[in-house]
Amino acid sequence: MKLQRTTYKCPQCRNRGKPGVRFENPAPGKTEMAGAFEIRGRIKGKPVFKCCECGAGLLRLGTFSNKLRVIAPHDWEEKEREWHEHFGE
Protein backbone atom coordinates (compact mmCIF):
# COMPACT_ATOMS: atom_id res chain seq x y z
CA MET A 1 0.00 0.00 0.00
CA LYS A 2 1.53 3.29 -1.08
CA LEU A 3 1.16 6.00 1.60
CA GLN A 4 0.65 8.86 -0.85
CA ARG A 5 -1.92 7.05 -2.99
CA THR A 6 -4.23 6.09 -0.15
CA THR A 7 -7.06 8.32 1.08
CA TYR A 8 -7.30 8.66 4.85
CA LYS A 9 -9.81 10.25 7.23
CA CYS A 10 -8.84 12.03 10.45
CA PRO A 11 -10.83 10.48 13.31
CA GLN A 12 -10.65 13.79 15.21
CA CYS A 13 -11.88 16.39 12.68
CA ARG A 14 -13.03 14.18 9.75
CA ASN A 15 -10.56 15.81 7.34
CA ARG A 16 -10.24 13.49 4.34
CA GLY A 17 -7.57 13.19 1.70
CA LYS A 18 -4.12 11.96 0.80
CA PRO A 19 -0.78 12.59 2.47
CA GLY A 20 1.45 15.16 0.86
CA VAL A 21 4.55 17.19 1.44
CA ARG A 22 5.18 20.72 2.69
CA PHE A 23 6.90 23.09 0.29
CA GLU A 24 9.33 25.63 1.76
CA ASN A 25 9.19 27.84 -1.35
CA PRO A 26 6.09 26.85 -3.31
CA ALA A 27 6.06 27.34 -7.06
CA PRO A 28 3.80 30.08 -8.40
CA GLY A 29 0.20 28.93 -8.36
CA LYS A 30 0.92 26.11 -5.89
CA THR A 31 -0.27 25.96 -2.32
CA GLU A 32 2.17 25.64 0.55
CA MET A 33 0.85 22.18 1.42
CA ALA A 34 -0.05 19.50 -1.10
CA GLY A 35 -2.18 16.96 0.73
CA ALA A 36 -4.55 16.59 3.67
CA PHE A 37 -1.86 15.06 5.91
CA GLU A 38 1.89 15.47 6.40
CA ILE A 39 3.95 12.30 6.60
CA ARG A 40 5.90 12.53 9.86
CA GLY A 41 7.89 9.30 9.99
CA ARG A 42 7.19 6.06 11.85
CA ILE A 43 6.54 4.78 15.34
CA LYS A 44 7.34 1.09 15.80
CA GLY A 45 7.25 0.66 12.03
CA LYS A 46 3.81 2.25 11.59
CA PRO A 47 3.42 5.44 9.54
CA VAL A 48 2.71 8.66 11.44
CA PHE A 49 0.81 11.58 9.95
CA LYS A 50 -0.09 15.08 11.05
CA CYS A 51 -3.56 16.28 10.06
CA CYS A 52 -3.24 19.57 8.17
CA GLU A 53 -6.71 20.62 9.33
CA CYS A 54 -6.66 20.10 13.12
CA GLY A 55 -2.95 19.39 13.77
CA ALA A 56 -3.57 16.01 15.42
CA GLY A 57 -0.93 13.30 15.33
CA LEU A 58 -2.22 10.14 13.70
CA LEU A 59 -0.93 6.57 13.59
CA ARG A 60 -1.97 4.15 10.83
CA LEU A 61 -3.41 1.04 12.47
CA GLY A 62 -2.04 -1.69 10.22
CA THR A 63 0.07 -2.45 7.18
CA PHE A 64 -2.89 -2.77 4.82
CA SER A 65 -5.26 -0.46 6.67
CA ASN A 66 -6.31 3.07 5.83
CA LYS A 67 -7.67 3.65 9.35
CA LEU A 68 -5.92 6.12 11.62
CA ARG A 69 -5.78 6.43 15.42
CA VAL A 70 -5.25 9.74 17.20
CA ILE A 71 -1.98 9.85 19.15
CA ALA A 72 -2.57 11.06 22.73
CA PRO A 73 -1.97 14.83 22.91
CA HIS A 74 0.86 14.62 25.47
CA ASP A 75 2.66 11.99 23.36
CA TRP A 76 2.08 14.00 20.17
CA GLU A 77 3.48 17.19 21.76
CA GLU A 78 6.68 15.30 22.55
CA LYS A 79 6.91 13.93 18.98
CA GLU A 80 6.28 17.41 17.52
CA ARG A 81 9.04 18.86 19.71
CA GLU A 82 11.45 16.15 18.50
CA TRP A 83 10.41 16.83 14.87
CA HIS A 84 11.06 20.56 15.22
CA GLU A 85 14.43 19.99 16.90
CA HIS A 86 15.50 17.55 14.19
CA PHE A 87 14.08 19.30 11.10
CA GLY A 88 13.90 22.90 12.31
CA GLU A 89 10.29 23.65 11.27
Tab-separated table of N, CA and C in Angstrom:
chain	number	residue	atom	x	y	z
A	1	MET	N	0.847	-1.177	0.000
A	1	MET	CA	0.000	0.000	0.000
A	1	MET	C	0.892	1.239	0.000
A	2	LYS	N	0.743	2.064	-0.976
A	2	LYS	CA	1.525	3.295	-1.079
A	2	LYS	C	0.880	4.370	-0.215
A	3	LEU	N	1.678	4.997	0.669
A	3	LEU	CA	1.155	6.004	1.595
A	3	LEU	C	0.507	7.173	0.878
A	4	GLN	N	1.134	7.656	-0.193
A	4	GLN	CA	0.645	8.862	-0.850
A	4	GLN	C	-0.490	8.607	-1.826
A	5	ARG	N	-0.813	7.371	-2.089
A	5	ARG	CA	-1.915	7.050	-2.994
A	5	ARG	C	-3.204	6.741	-2.244
A	6	THR	N	-3.098	6.502	-0.949
A	6	THR	CA	-4.233	6.091	-0.146
A	6	THR	C	-4.953	7.305	0.429
A	7	THR	N	-6.266	7.272	0.453
A	7	THR	CA	-7.061	8.321	1.078
A	7	THR	C	-7.324	7.925	2.521
A	8	TYR	N	-7.101	8.879	3.422
A	8	TYR	CA	-7.305	8.661	4.851
A	8	TYR	C	-8.340	9.641	5.376
A	9	LYS	N	-8.876	9.342	6.577
A	9	LYS	CA	-9.808	10.254	7.232
A	9	LYS	C	-9.354	10.448	8.673
A	10	CYS	N	-9.226	11.710	9.080
A	10	CYS	CA	-8.836	12.034	10.448
A	10	CYS	C	-9.987	11.681	11.386
A	11	PRO	N	-9.750	10.833	12.392
A	11	PRO	CA	-10.834	10.484	13.315
A	11	PRO	C	-11.207	11.635	14.256
A	12	GLN	N	-10.370	12.665	14.315
A	12	GLN	CA	-10.650	13.786	15.212
A	12	GLN	C	-11.514	14.864	14.548
A	13	CYS	N	-11.156	15.284	13.324
A	13	CYS	CA	-11.883	16.388	12.675
A	13	CYS	C	-12.591	15.968	11.389
A	14	ARG	N	-12.407	14.733	10.963
A	14	ARG	CA	-13.028	14.185	9.751
A	14	ARG	C	-12.427	14.715	8.454
A	15	ASN	N	-11.277	15.390	8.543
A	15	ASN	CA	-10.555	15.809	7.337
A	15	ASN	C	-10.284	14.563	6.510
A	16	ARG	N	-10.423	14.657	5.215
A	16	ARG	CA	-10.240	13.486	4.342
A	16	ARG	C	-9.335	13.868	3.178
A	17	GLY	N	-8.424	12.958	2.844
A	17	GLY	CA	-7.567	13.194	1.698
A	17	GLY	C	-6.322	12.328	1.744
A	18	LYS	N	-5.361	12.718	0.924
A	18	LYS	CA	-4.120	11.956	0.800
A	18	LYS	C	-2.971	12.700	1.463
A	19	PRO	N	-1.970	11.945	1.920
A	19	PRO	CA	-0.783	12.592	2.473
A	19	PRO	C	-0.027	13.343	1.387
A	20	GLY	N	0.661	14.381	1.800
A	20	GLY	CA	1.448	15.157	0.859
A	20	GLY	C	2.725	15.635	1.512
A	21	VAL	N	3.306	16.635	0.919
A	21	VAL	CA	4.549	17.192	1.437
A	21	VAL	C	4.406	18.697	1.574
A	22	ARG	N	5.184	19.271	2.480
A	22	ARG	CA	5.180	20.716	2.688
A	22	ARG	C	6.271	21.319	1.820
A	23	PHE	N	5.943	22.400	1.134
A	23	PHE	CA	6.903	23.085	0.286
A	23	PHE	C	7.419	24.326	1.011
A	24	GLU	N	8.745	24.449	1.135
A	24	GLU	CA	9.328	25.634	1.760
A	24	GLU	C	9.113	26.866	0.890
A	25	ASN	N	9.375	26.753	-0.398
A	25	ASN	CA	9.188	27.840	-1.354
A	25	ASN	C	8.299	27.327	-2.481
A	26	PRO	N	6.977	27.415	-2.291
A	26	PRO	CA	6.087	26.848	-3.306
A	26	PRO	C	6.231	27.549	-4.653
A	27	ALA	N	6.036	26.785	-5.699
A	27	ALA	CA	6.065	27.336	-7.057
A	27	ALA	C	4.860	28.247	-7.247
A	28	PRO	N	4.945	29.200	-8.150
A	28	PRO	CA	3.798	30.085	-8.405
A	28	PRO	C	2.551	29.268	-8.744
A	29	GLY	N	1.450	29.626	-8.112
A	29	GLY	CA	0.202	28.929	-8.359
A	29	GLY	C	0.014	27.681	-7.524
A	30	LYS	N	1.016	27.299	-6.746
A	30	LYS	CA	0.921	26.110	-5.894
A	30	LYS	C	0.621	26.540	-4.464
A	31	THR	N	-0.041	25.676	-3.729
A	31	THR	CA	-0.270	25.960	-2.323
A	31	THR	C	0.949	25.514	-1.525
A	32	GLU	N	1.032	25.977	-0.300
A	32	GLU	CA	2.170	25.637	0.546
A	32	GLU	C	2.158	24.161	0.935
A	33	MET	N	0.971	23.573	1.032
A	33	MET	CA	0.846	22.177	1.421
A	33	MET	C	0.089	21.430	0.342
A	34	ALA	N	0.633	20.326	-0.117
A	34	ALA	CA	-0.052	19.497	-1.104
A	34	ALA	C	-0.474	18.213	-0.408
A	35	GLY	N	-1.690	18.143	0.051
A	35	GLY	CA	-2.182	16.956	0.733
A	35	GLY	C	-2.938	17.315	1.989
A	36	ALA	N	-3.745	16.375	2.465
A	36	ALA	CA	-4.546	16.590	3.666
A	36	ALA	C	-3.767	16.245	4.930
A	37	PHE	N	-2.671	15.496	4.771
A	37	PHE	CA	-1.862	15.055	5.907
A	37	PHE	C	-0.383	15.181	5.558
A	38	GLU	N	0.424	15.494	6.558
A	38	GLU	CA	1.885	15.470	6.401
A	38	GLU	C	2.387	14.116	6.871
A	39	ILE	N	3.303	13.535	6.157
A	39	ILE	CA	3.947	12.305	6.597
A	39	ILE	C	5.023	12.705	7.594
A	40	ARG	N	4.989	12.123	8.797
A	40	ARG	CA	5.903	12.527	9.863
A	40	ARG	C	6.816	11.403	10.346
A	41	GLY	N	6.974	10.367	9.574
A	41	GLY	CA	7.886	9.297	9.986
A	41	GLY	C	7.140	8.051	10.431
A	42	ARG	N	7.756	7.328	11.378
A	42	ARG	CA	7.189	6.061	11.850
A	42	ARG	C	7.371	5.924	13.349
A	43	ILE	N	6.444	5.205	13.954
A	43	ILE	CA	6.542	4.784	15.344
A	43	ILE	C	6.358	3.280	15.336
A	44	LYS	N	7.371	2.556	15.790
A	44	LYS	CA	7.337	1.086	15.800
A	44	LYS	C	6.950	0.522	14.442
A	45	GLY	N	7.469	1.135	13.386
A	45	GLY	CA	7.246	0.659	12.029
A	45	GLY	C	5.956	1.128	11.380
A	46	LYS	N	5.082	1.788	12.144
A	46	LYS	CA	3.807	2.246	11.591
A	46	LYS	C	3.913	3.707	11.171
A	47	PRO	N	3.358	4.059	10.013
A	47	PRO	CA	3.419	5.442	9.541
A	47	PRO	C	2.694	6.413	10.477
A	48	VAL	N	3.285	7.586	10.629
A	48	VAL	CA	2.709	8.656	11.443
A	48	VAL	C	2.414	9.840	10.530
A	49	PHE	N	1.237	10.430	10.716
A	49	PHE	CA	0.813	11.583	9.945
A	49	PHE	C	0.426	12.722	10.881
A	50	LYS	N	0.462	13.932	10.353
A	50	LYS	CA	-0.089	15.084	11.047
A	50	LYS	C	-1.234	15.594	10.185
A	51	CYS	N	-2.411	15.752	10.786
A	51	CYS	CA	-3.561	16.280	10.060
A	51	CYS	C	-3.326	17.761	9.786
A	52	CYS	N	-3.460	18.167	8.543
A	52	CYS	CA	-3.243	19.569	8.167
A	52	CYS	C	-4.431	20.450	8.534
A	53	GLU	N	-5.523	19.852	8.944
A	53	GLU	CA	-6.713	20.621	9.330
A	53	GLU	C	-6.722	20.926	10.827
A	54	CYS	N	-6.550	19.896	11.668
A	54	CYS	CA	-6.661	20.100	13.119
A	54	CYS	C	-5.319	19.976	13.848
A	55	GLY	N	-4.274	19.491	13.166
A	55	GLY	CA	-2.953	19.386	13.770
A	55	GLY	C	-2.728	18.135	14.602
A	56	ALA	N	-3.698	17.235	14.626
A	56	ALA	CA	-3.573	16.011	15.419
A	56	ALA	C	-2.496	15.093	14.845
A	57	GLY	N	-1.851	14.352	15.737
A	57	GLY	CA	-0.931	13.298	15.332
A	57	GLY	C	-1.716	12.022	15.140
A	58	LEU	N	-1.443	11.313	14.056
A	58	LEU	CA	-2.223	10.136	13.703
A	58	LEU	C	-1.307	8.968	13.369
A	59	LEU	N	-1.692	7.790	13.822
A	59	LEU	CA	-0.934	6.566	13.595
A	59	LEU	C	-1.783	5.624	12.761
A	60	ARG	N	-1.223	5.118	11.657
A	60	ARG	CA	-1.965	4.151	10.833
A	60	ARG	C	-2.027	2.834	11.587
A	61	LEU	N	-3.196	2.219	11.637
A	61	LEU	CA	-3.412	1.045	12.470
A	61	LEU	C	-2.716	-0.218	11.986
A	62	GLY	N	-2.646	-0.454	10.704
A	62	GLY	CA	-2.041	-1.687	10.216
A	62	GLY	C	-1.399	-1.506	8.865
A	63	THR	N	-0.659	-2.506	8.441
A	63	THR	CA	0.071	-2.447	7.179
A	63	THR	C	-0.847	-2.214	5.992
A	64	PHE	N	-1.980	-2.886	5.964
A	64	PHE	CA	-2.886	-2.773	4.819
A	64	PHE	C	-4.158	-2.012	5.169
A	65	SER	N	-4.100	-1.205	6.217
A	65	SER	CA	-5.262	-0.456	6.673
A	65	SER	C	-5.159	1.007	6.256
A	66	ASN	N	-6.315	1.632	6.054
A	66	ASN	CA	-6.314	3.075	5.828
A	66	ASN	C	-6.940	3.788	7.023
A	67	LYS	N	-7.109	3.066	8.136
A	67	LYS	CA	-7.669	3.653	9.349
A	67	LYS	C	-6.559	4.250	10.205
A	68	LEU	N	-6.879	5.402	10.809
A	68	LEU	CA	-5.917	6.123	11.624
A	68	LEU	C	-6.419	6.230	13.063
A	69	ARG	N	-5.466	6.245	14.001
A	69	ARG	CA	-5.776	6.428	15.420
A	69	ARG	C	-5.102	7.707	15.873
A	70	VAL	N	-5.815	8.509	16.668
A	70	VAL	CA	-5.251	9.745	17.195
A	70	VAL	C	-4.208	9.396	18.257
A	71	ILE	N	-3.031	9.997	18.139
A	71	ILE	CA	-1.983	9.847	19.148
A	71	ILE	C	-2.336	10.759	20.308
A	72	ALA	N	-2.229	10.267	21.535
A	72	ALA	CA	-2.565	11.055	22.728
A	72	ALA	C	-1.850	12.407	22.676
A	73	PRO	N	-2.556	13.493	23.016
A	73	PRO	CA	-1.973	14.831	22.909
A	73	PRO	C	-0.620	15.001	23.595
A	74	HIS	N	-0.435	14.460	24.798
A	74	HIS	CA	0.861	14.623	25.470
A	74	HIS	C	1.972	13.875	24.737
A	75	ASP	N	1.661	12.724	24.156
A	75	ASP	CA	2.655	11.993	23.363
A	75	ASP	C	2.954	12.724	22.062
A	76	TRP	N	1.901	13.290	21.435
A	76	TRP	CA	2.076	14.002	20.174
A	76	TRP	C	2.903	15.266	20.377
A	77	GLU	N	2.691	15.983	21.474
A	77	GLU	CA	3.480	17.186	21.756
A	77	GLU	C	4.967	16.859	21.828
A	78	GLU	N	5.281	15.732	22.457
A	78	GLU	CA	6.678	15.300	22.548
A	78	GLU	C	7.239	14.976	21.170
A	79	LYS	N	6.468	14.278	20.341
A	79	LYS	CA	6.910	13.932	18.980
A	79	LYS	C	7.085	15.194	18.130
A	80	GLU	N	6.177	16.153	18.263
A	80	GLU	CA	6.278	17.406	17.521
A	80	GLU	C	7.545	18.170	17.924
A	81	ARG	N	7.838	18.188	19.219
A	81	ARG	CA	9.040	18.855	19.712
A	81	ARG	C	10.296	18.210	19.114
A	82	GLU	N	10.319	16.876	19.102
A	82	GLU	CA	11.452	16.146	18.496
A	82	GLU	C	11.565	16.480	17.011
A	83	TRP	N	10.426	16.527	16.311
A	83	TRP	CA	10.405	16.828	14.874
A	83	TRP	C	11.020	18.203	14.617
A	84	HIS	N	10.577	19.193	15.408
A	84	HIS	CA	11.057	20.563	15.224
A	84	HIS	C	12.541	20.689	15.546
A	85	GLU	N	13.006	19.967	16.561
A	85	GLU	CA	14.425	19.988	16.902
A	85	GLU	C	15.263	19.361	15.797
A	86	HIS	N	14.739	18.279	15.220
A	86	HIS	CA	15.502	17.552	14.192
A	86	HIS	C	15.450	18.246	12.833
A	87	PHE	N	14.257	18.740	12.446
A	87	PHE	CA	14.080	19.303	11.100
A	87	PHE	C	13.966	20.815	11.075
A	88	GLY	N	13.873	21.451	12.238
A	88	GLY	CA	13.895	22.902	12.312
A	88	GLY	C	12.684	23.620	11.765
A	89	GLU	N	11.509	22.978	11.759
A	89	GLU	CA	10.287	23.646	11.273
A	89	GLU	C	9.662	24.450	12.368
